[in-house]
PDB file of C-alpha atoms and ligand atoms in Angstrom:
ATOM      1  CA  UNK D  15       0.000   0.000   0.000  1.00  0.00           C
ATOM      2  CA  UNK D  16       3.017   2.814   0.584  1.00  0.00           C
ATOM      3  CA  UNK D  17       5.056   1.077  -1.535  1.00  0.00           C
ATOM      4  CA  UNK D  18       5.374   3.898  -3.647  1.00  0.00           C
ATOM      5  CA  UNK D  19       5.171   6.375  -1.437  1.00  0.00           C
ATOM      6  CA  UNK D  20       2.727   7.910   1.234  1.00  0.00           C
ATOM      7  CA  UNK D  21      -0.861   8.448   0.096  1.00  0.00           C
ATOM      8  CA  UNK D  22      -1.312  12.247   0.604  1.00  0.00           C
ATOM      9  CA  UNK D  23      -4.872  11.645   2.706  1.00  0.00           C
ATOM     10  CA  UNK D  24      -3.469   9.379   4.603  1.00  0.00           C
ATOM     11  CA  UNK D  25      -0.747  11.314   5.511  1.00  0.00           C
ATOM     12  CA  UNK D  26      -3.033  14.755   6.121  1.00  0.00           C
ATOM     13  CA  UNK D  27      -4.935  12.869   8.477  1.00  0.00           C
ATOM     14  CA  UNK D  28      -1.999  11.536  10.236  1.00  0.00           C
ATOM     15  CA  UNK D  29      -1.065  15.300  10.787  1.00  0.00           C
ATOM     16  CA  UNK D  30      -4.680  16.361  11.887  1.00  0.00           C
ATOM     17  CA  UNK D  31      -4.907  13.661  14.646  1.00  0.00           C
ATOM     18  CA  UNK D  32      -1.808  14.883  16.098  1.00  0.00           C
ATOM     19  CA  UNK D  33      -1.865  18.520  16.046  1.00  0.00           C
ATOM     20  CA  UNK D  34      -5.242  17.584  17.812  1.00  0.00           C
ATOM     21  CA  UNK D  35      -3.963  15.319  20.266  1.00  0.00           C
ATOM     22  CA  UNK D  36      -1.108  18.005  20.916  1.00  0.00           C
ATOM     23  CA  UNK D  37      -3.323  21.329  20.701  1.00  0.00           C
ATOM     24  CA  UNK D  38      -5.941  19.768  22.377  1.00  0.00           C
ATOM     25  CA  UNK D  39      -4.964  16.630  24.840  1.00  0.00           C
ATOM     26  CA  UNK D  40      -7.338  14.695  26.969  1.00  0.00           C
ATOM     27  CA  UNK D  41      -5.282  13.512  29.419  1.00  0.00           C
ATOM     28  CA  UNK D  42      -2.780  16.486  30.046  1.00  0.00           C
ATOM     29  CA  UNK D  43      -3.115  17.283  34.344  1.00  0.00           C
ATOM     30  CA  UNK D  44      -2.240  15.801  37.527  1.00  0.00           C
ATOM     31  CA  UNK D  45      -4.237  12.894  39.015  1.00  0.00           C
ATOM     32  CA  UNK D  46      -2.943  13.807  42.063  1.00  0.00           C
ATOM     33  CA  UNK D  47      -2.103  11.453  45.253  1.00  0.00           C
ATOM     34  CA  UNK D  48      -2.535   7.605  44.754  1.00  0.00           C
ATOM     35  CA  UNK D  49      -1.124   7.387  41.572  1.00  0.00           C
ATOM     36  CA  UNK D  50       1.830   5.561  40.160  1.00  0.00           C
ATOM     37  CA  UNK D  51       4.272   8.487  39.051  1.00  0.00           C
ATOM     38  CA  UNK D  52       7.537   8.536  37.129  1.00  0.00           C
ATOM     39  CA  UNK D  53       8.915  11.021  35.065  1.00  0.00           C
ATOM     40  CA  UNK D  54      10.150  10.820  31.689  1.00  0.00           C
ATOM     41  CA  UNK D  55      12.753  12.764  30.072  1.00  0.00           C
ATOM     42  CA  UNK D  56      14.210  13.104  26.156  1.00  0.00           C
ATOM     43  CA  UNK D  57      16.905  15.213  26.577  1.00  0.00           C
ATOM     44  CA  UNK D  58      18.171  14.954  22.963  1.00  0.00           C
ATOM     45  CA  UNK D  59      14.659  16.829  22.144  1.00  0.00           C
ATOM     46  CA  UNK D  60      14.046  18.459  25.555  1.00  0.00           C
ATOM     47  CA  UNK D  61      11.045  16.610  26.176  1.00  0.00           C
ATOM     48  CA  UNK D  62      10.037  16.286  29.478  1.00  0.00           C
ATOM     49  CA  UNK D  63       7.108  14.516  30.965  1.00  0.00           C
ATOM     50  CA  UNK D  64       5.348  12.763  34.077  1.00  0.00           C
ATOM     51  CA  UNK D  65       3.363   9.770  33.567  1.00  0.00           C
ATOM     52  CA  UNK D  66       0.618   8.937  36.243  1.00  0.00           C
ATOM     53  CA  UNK D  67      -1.311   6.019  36.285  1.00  0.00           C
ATOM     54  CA  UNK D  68      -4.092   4.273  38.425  1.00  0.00           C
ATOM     55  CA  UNK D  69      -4.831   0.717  38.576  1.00  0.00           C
ATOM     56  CA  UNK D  70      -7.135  -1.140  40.406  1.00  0.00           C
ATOM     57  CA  UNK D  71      -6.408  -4.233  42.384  1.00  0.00           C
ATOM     58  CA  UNK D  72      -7.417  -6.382  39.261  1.00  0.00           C
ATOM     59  CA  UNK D  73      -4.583  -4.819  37.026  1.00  0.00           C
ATOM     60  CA  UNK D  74      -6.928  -2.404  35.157  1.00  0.00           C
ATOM     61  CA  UNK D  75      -5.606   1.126  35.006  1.00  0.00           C
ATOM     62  CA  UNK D  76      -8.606   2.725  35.807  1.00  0.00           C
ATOM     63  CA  UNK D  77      -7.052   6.133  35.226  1.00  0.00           C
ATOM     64  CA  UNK D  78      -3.784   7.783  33.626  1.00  0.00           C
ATOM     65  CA  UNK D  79      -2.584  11.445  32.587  1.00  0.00           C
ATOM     66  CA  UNK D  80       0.497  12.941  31.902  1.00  0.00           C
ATOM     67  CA  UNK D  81       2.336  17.136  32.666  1.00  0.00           C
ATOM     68  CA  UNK D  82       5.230  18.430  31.434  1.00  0.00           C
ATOM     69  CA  UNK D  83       6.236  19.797  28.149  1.00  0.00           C
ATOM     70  CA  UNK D  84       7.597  18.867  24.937  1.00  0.00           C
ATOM     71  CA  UNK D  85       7.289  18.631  20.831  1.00  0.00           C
ATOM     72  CA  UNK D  86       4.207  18.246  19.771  1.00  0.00           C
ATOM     73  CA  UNK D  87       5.172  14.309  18.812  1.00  0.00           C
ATOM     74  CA  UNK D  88       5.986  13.659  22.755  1.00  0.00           C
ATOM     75  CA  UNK D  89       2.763  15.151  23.713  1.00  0.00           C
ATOM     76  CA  UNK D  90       0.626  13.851  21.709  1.00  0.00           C
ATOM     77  CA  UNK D  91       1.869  10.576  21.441  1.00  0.00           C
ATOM     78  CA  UNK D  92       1.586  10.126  25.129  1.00  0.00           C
ATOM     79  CA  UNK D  93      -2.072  11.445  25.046  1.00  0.00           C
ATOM     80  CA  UNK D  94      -2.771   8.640  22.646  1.00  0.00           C
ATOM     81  CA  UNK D  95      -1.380   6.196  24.311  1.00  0.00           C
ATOM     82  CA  UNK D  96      -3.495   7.062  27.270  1.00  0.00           C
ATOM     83  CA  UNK D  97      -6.707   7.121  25.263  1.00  0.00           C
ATOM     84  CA  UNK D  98      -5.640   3.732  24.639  1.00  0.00           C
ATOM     85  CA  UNK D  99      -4.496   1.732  27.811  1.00  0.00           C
ATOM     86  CA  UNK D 100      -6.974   3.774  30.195  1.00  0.00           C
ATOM     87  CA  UNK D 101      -9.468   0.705  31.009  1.00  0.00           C
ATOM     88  CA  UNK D 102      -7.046  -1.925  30.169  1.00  0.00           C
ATOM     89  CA  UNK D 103      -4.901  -3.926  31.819  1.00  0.00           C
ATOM     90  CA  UNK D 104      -1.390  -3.276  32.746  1.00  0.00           C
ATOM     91  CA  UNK D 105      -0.126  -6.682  30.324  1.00  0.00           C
ATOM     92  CA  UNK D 106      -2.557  -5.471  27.706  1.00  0.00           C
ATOM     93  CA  UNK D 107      -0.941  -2.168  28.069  1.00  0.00           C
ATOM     94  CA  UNK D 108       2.835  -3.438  28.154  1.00  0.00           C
ATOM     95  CA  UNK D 109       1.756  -6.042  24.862  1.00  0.00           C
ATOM     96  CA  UNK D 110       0.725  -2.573  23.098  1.00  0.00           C
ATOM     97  CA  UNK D 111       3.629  -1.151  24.146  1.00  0.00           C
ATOM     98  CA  UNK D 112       5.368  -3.303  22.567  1.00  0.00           C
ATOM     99  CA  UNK D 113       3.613  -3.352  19.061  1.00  0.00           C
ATOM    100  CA  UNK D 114       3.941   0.838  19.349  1.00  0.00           C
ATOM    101  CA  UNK D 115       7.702   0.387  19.279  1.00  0.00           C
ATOM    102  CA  UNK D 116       7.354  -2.297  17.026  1.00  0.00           C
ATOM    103  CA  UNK D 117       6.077   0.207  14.241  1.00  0.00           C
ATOM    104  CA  UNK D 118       8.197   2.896  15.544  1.00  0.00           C
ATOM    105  CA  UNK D 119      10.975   0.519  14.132  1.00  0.00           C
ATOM    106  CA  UNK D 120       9.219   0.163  11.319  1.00  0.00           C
ATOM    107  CA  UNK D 121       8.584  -3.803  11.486  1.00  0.00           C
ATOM    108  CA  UNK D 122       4.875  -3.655  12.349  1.00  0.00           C
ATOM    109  CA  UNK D 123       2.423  -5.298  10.139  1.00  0.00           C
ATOM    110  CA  UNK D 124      -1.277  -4.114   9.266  1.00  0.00           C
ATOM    111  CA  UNK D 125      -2.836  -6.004  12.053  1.00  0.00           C
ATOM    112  CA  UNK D 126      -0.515  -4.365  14.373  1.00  0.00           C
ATOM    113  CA  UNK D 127      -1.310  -1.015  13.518  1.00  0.00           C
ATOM    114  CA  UNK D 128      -4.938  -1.738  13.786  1.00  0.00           C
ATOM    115  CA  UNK D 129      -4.879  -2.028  17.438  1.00  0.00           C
ATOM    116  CA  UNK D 130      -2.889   0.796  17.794  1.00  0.00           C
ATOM    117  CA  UNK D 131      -5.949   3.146  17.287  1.00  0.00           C
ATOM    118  CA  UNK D 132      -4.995   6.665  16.373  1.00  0.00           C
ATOM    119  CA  UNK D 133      -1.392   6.011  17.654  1.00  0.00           C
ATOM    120  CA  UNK D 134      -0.968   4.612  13.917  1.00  0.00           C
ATOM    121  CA  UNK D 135      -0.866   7.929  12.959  1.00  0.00           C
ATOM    122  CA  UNK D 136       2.622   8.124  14.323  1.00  0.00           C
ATOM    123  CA  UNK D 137       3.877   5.622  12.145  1.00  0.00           C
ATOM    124  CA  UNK D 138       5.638   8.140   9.380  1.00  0.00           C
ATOM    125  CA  UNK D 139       8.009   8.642  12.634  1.00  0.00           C
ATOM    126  CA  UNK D 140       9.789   5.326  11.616  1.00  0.00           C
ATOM    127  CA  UNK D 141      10.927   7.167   8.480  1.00  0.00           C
ATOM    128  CA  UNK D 142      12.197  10.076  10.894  1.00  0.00           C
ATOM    129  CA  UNK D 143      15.219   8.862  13.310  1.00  0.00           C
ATOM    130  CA  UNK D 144      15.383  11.927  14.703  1.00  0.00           C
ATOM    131  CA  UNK D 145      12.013  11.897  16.480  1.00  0.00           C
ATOM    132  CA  UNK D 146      12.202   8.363  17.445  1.00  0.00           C
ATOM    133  CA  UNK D 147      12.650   9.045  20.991  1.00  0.00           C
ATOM    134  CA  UNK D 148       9.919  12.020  21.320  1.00  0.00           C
ATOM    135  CA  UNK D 149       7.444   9.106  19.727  1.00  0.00           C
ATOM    136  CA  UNK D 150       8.751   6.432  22.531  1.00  0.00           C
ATOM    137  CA  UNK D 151       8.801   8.573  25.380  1.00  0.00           C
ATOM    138  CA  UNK D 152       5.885   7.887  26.740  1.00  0.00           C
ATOM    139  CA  UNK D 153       5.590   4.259  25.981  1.00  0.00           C
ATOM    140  CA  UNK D 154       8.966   4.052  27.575  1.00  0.00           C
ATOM    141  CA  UNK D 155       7.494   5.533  30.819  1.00  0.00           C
ATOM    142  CA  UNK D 156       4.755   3.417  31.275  1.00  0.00           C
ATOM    143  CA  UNK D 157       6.729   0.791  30.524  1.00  0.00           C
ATOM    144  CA  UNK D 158       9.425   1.360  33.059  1.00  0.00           C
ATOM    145  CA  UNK D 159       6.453   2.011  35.580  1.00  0.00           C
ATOM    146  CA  UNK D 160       4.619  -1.063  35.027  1.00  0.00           C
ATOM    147  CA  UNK D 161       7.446  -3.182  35.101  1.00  0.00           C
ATOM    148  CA  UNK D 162       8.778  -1.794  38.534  1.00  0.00           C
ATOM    149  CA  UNK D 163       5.471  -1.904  40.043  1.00  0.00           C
ATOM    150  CA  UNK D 164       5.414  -5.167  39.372  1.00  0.00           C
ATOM    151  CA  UNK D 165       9.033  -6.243  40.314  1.00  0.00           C
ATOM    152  CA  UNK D 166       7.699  -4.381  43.647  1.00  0.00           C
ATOM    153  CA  UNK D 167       4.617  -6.549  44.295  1.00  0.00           C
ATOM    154  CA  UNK D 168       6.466  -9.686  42.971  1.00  0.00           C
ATOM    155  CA  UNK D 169       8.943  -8.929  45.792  1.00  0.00           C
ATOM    156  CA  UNK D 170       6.591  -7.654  48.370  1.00  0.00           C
ATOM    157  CA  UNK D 171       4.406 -11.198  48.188  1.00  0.00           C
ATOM    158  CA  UNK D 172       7.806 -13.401  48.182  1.00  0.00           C
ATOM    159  CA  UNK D 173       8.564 -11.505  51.541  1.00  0.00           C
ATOM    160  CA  UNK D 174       5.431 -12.548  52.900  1.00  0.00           C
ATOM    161  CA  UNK D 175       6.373 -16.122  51.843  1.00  0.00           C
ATOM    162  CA  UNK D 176       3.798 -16.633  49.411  1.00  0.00           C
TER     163      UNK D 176
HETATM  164 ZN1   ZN O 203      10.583  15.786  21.055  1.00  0.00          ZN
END
């Protein structure tokens, strides 16, 4: 399909969804205590951010949002990819993690960018080193946060001797 080239729609409406998700993000504030928090920082871009996220007992983040500032690609890729895990799981959330910087590299295939949502629309970055790490900041984040918080309960429940 881009074989030759990026289809010109496709492409505009790549660059409307994020100039909206930048100009106009959902989940830019502070969730405030009782959130997992980490910050997030690009310095080769000057992007910084901090990543909160809620989850309930059964794994579902039940809430997320980001502060900070940044490129538009930083911001609005992490405002996607809270329009997307918000109500999932935190594996559901890592697994799309996963296929986000999958495409970033460039080796994601249709079905892929299918569950990526609107975050598809970042794809063109794979042809763009350069803004590589504004696109994966986020991701990166949660990642890094989800992983820890689980190293921490994995090692919390061994100490109890479970
Ligand atoms: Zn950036």
């Amino acid at each position: 399909m881009y074989e030759n080239g990026w289809d010109m729609e496709t492409k505009e409406l790549y660059r409307e969804i994020l100039n909206e998700h930048n100009l106009n993000p959902s989940h830019k504030k502070d969730l405030g205590d009782g959130a997992l928090r980490l910050n997030g920082v690009n310095p080769s871009c000057g992007d910084d951010i901090t990543l909160t996220l809620k989850i309930g007992d059964d794994k579902i983040i039940t809430d997320g949002a980001f502060t900070g500032s940044g490129c538009a690609v930083s911001q609005a890729s992490a405002d996607m990819m809270l329009d997307l895990i918000i109500g999932k799981t935190t594996d559901e959330a890592l697994r799309l993690g996963a296929i986000f910087i999958k495409m970033i590299q460039g080796e994601a295939a249709p079905a892929d960018l299918e569950e990526l949502d609107e975050a598809a629309a970042l794809q063109d970055i794979a042809r763009m080193p350069a803004r590589v790490k504004c696109a994966v900041l986020g991701w990166r984040t949660m990642k890094e946060m989800l992983e820890t918080s689980q190293i921490n309960k994995r090692s919390a429940s061994a100490h109890c001797g479970v």
